mmCIF file with all atom_site columns, C-alpha atoms in Angstrom:
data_model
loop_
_atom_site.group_PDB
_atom_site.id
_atom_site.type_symbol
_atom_site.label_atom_id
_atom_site.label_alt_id
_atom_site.label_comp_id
_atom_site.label_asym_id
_atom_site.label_entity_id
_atom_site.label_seq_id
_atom_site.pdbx_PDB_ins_code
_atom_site.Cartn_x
_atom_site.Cartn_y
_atom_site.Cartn_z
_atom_site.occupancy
_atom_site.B_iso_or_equiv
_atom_site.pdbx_formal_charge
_atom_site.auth_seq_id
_atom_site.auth_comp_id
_atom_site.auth_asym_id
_atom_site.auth_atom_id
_atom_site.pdbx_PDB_model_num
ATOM 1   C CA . UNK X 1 1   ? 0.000   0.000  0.000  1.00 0.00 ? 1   UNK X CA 1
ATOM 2   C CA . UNK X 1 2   ? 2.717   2.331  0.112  1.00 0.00 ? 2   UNK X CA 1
ATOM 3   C CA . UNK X 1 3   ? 3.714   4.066  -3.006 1.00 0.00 ? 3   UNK X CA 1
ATOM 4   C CA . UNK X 1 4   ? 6.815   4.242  -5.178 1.00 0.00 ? 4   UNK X CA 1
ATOM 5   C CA . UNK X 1 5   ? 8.563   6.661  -3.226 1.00 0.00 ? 5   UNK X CA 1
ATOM 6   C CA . UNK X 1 6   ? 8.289   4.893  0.457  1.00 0.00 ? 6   UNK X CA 1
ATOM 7   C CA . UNK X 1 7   ? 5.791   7.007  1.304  1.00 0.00 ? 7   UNK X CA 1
ATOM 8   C CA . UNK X 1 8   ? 1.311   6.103  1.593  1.00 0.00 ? 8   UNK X CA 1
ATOM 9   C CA . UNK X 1 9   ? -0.593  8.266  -0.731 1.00 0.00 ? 9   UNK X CA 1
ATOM 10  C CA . UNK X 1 10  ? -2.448  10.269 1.556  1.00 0.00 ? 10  UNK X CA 1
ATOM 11  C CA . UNK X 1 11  ? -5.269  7.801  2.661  1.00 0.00 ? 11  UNK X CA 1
ATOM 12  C CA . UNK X 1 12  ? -5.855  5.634  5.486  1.00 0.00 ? 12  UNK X CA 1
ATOM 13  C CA . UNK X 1 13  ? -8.215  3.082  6.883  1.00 0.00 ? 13  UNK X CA 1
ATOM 14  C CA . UNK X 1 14  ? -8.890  3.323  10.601 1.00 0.00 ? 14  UNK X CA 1
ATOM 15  C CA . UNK X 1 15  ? -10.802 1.133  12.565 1.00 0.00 ? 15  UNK X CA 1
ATOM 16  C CA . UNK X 1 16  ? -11.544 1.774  16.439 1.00 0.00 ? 16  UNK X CA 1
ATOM 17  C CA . UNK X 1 17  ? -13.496 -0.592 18.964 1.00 0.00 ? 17  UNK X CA 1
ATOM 18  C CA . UNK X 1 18  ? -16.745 0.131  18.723 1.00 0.00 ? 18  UNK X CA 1
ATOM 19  C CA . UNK X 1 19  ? -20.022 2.953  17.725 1.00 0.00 ? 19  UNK X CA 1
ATOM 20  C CA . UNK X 1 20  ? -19.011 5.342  20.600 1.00 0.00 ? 20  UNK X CA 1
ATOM 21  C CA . UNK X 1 21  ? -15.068 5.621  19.060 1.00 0.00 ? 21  UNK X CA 1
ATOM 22  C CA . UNK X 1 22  ? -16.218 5.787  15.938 1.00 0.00 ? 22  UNK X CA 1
ATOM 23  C CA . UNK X 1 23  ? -18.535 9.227  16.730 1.00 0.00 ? 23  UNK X CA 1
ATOM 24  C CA . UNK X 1 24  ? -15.808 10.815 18.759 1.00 0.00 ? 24  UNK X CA 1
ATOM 25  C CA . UNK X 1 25  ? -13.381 9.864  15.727 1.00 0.00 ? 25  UNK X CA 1
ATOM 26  C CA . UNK X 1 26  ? -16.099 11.719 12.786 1.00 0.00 ? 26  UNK X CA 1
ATOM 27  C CA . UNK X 1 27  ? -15.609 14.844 14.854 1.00 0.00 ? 27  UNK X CA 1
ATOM 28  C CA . UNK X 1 28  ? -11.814 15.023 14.017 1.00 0.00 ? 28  UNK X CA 1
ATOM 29  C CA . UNK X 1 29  ? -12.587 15.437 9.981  1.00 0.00 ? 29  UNK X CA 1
ATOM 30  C CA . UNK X 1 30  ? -10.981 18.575 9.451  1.00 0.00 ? 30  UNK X CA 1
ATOM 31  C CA . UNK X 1 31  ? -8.575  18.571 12.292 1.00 0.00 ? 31  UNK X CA 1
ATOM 32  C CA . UNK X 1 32  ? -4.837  19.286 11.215 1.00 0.00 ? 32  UNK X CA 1
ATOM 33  C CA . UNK X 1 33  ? -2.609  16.170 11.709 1.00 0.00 ? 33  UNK X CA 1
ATOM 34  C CA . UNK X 1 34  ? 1.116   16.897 10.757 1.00 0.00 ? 34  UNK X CA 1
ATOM 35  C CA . UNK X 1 35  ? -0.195  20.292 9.133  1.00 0.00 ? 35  UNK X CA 1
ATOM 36  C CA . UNK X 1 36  ? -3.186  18.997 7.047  1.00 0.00 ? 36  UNK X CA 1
ATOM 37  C CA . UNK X 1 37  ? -6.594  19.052 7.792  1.00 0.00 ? 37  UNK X CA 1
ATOM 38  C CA . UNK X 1 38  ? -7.788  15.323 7.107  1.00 0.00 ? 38  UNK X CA 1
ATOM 39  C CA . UNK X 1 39  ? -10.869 14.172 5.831  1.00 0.00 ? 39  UNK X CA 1
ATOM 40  C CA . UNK X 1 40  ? -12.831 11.772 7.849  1.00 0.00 ? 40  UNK X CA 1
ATOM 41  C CA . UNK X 1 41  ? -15.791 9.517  6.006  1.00 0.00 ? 41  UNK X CA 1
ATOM 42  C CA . UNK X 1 42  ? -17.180 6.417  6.822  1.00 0.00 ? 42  UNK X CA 1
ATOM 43  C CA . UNK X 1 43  ? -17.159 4.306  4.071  1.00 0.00 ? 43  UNK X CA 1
ATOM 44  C CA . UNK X 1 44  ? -20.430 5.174  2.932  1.00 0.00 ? 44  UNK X CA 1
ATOM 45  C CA . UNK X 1 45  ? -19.816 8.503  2.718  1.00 0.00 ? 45  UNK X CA 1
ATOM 46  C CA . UNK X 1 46  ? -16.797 8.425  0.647  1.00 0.00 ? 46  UNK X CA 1
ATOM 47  C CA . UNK X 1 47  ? -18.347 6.447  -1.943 1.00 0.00 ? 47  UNK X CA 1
ATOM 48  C CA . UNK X 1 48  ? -21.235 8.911  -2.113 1.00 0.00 ? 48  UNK X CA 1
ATOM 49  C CA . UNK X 1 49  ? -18.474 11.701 -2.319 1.00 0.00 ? 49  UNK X CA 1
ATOM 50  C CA . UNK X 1 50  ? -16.319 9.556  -5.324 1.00 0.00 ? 50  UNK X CA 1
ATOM 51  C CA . UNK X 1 51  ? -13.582 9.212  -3.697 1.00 0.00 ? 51  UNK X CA 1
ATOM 52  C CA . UNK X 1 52  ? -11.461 6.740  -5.912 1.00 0.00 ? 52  UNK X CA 1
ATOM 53  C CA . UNK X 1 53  ? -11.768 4.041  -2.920 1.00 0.00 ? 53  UNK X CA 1
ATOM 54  C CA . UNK X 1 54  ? -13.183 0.319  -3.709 1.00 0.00 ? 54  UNK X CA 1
ATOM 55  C CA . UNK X 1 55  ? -15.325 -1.119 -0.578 1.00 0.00 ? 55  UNK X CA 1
ATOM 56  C CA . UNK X 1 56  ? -17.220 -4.315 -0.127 1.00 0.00 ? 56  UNK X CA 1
ATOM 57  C CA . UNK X 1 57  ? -20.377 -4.020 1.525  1.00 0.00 ? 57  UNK X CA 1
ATOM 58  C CA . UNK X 1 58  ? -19.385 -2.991 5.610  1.00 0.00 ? 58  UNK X CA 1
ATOM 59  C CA . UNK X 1 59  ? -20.853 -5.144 8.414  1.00 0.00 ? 59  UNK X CA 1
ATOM 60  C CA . UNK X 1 60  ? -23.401 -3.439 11.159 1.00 0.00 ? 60  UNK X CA 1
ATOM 61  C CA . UNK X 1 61  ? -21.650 -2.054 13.430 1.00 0.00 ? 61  UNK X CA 1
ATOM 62  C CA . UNK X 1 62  ? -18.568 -1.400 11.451 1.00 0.00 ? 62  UNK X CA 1
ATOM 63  C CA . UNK X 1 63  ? -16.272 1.114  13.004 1.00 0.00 ? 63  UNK X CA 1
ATOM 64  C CA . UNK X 1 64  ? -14.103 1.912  9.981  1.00 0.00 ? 64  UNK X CA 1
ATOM 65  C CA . UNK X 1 65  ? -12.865 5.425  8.494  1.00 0.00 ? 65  UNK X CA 1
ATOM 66  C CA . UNK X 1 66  ? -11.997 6.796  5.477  1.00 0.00 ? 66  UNK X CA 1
ATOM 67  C CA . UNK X 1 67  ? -9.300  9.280  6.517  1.00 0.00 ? 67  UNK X CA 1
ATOM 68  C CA . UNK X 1 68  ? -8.357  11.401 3.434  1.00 0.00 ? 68  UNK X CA 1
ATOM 69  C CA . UNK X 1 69  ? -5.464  14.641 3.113  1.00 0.00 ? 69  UNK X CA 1
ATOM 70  C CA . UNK X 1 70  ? -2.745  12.812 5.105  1.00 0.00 ? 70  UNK X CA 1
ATOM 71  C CA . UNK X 1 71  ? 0.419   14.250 4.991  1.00 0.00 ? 71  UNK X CA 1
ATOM 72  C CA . UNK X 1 72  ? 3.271   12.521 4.253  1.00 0.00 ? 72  UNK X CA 1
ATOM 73  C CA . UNK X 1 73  ? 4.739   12.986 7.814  1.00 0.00 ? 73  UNK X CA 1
ATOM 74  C CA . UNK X 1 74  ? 1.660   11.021 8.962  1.00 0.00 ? 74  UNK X CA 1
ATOM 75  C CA . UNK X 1 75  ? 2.951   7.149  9.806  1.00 0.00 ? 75  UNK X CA 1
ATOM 76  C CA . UNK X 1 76  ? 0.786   5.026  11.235 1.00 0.00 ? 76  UNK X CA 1
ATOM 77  C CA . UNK X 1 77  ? 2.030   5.768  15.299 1.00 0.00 ? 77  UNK X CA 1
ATOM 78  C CA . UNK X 1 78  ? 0.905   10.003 13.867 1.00 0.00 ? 78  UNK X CA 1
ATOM 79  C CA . UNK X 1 79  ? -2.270  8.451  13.091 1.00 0.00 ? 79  UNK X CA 1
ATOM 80  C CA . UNK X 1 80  ? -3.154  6.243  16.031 1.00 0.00 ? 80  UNK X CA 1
ATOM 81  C CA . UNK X 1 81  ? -1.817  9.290  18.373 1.00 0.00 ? 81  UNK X CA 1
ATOM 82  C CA . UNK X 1 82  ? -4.209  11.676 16.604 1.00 0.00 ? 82  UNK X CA 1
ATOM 83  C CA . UNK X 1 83  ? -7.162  9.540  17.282 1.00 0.00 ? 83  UNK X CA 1
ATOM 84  C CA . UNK X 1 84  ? -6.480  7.761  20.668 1.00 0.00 ? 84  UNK X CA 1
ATOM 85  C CA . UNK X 1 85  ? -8.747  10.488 22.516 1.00 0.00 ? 85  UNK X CA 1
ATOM 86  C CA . UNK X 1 86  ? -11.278 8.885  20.859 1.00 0.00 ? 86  UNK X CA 1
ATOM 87  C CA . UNK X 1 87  ? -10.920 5.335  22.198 1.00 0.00 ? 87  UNK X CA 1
ATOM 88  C CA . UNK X 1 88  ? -8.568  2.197  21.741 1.00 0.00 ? 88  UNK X CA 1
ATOM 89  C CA . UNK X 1 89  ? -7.149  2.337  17.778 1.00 0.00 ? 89  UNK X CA 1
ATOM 90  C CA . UNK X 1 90  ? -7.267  -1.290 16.369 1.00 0.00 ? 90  UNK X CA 1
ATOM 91  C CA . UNK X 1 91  ? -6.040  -0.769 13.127 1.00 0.00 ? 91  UNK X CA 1
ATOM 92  C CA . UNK X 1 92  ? -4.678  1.889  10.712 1.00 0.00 ? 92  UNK X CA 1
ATOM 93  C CA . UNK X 1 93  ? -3.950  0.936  6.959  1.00 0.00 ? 93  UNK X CA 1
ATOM 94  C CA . UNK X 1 94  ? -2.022  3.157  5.168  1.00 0.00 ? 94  UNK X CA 1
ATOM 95  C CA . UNK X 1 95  ? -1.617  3.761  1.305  1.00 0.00 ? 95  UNK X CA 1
ATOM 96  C CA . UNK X 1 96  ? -3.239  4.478  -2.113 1.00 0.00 ? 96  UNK X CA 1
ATOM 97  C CA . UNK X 1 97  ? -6.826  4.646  -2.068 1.00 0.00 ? 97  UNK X CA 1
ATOM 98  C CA . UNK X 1 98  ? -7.008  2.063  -5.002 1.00 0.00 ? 98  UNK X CA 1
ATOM 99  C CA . UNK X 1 99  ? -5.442  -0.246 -2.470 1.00 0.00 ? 99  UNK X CA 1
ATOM 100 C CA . UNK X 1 100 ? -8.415  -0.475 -0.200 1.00 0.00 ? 100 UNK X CA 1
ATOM 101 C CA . UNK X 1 101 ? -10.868 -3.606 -1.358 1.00 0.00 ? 101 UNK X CA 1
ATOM 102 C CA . UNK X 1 102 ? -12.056 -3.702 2.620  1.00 0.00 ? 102 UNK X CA 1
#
């Protein structure tokens, strides 16, 4: 998932523990993280909005994120840091959007 140069393309998964994570962690879209505001969706959202991301039908209860406008500063320990206010981080998959068949 990471691109030619070593570095993701700007997009990550990130799944937290549960419904109550996952509404503290939609109230971050727009929040700078290594000097870019990101873009939080769930993945319903960013396939209404187009982004170029490929999902499979989610689960109920899913507690998965789109997380758009990283920078390339932003490793994965950046990105569970930003969001550990919002409960425990399980996972955070980093790289190009085209990647992502979730």
């Amino acid at each position: 998932p990471i691109g030619g140069s070593g570095h993701h393309k700007g997009v990550a998964f990130v799944t937290v523990d549960g419904p109550e994570s996952l509404r503290k962690l939609l109230q971050y879209s727009g929040a700078s993280l290594k000097g870019k505001a990101v873009t939080i969706r769930t993945p319903q959202e960013a396939e209404l909005a187009k982004e170029p991301v490929r999902y499979q039908v989610q689960p109920v209860g899913c507690a998965r994120v789109f997380v758009g406008n990283l920078g390339a500063g932003a490793d994965e320990d950046a990105v569970r840091a930003h969001f550990a206010a919002c409960g425990p981080v399980e996972r955070v998959a980093l790289g190009d959007a085209g990647d992502f068949a979730h």
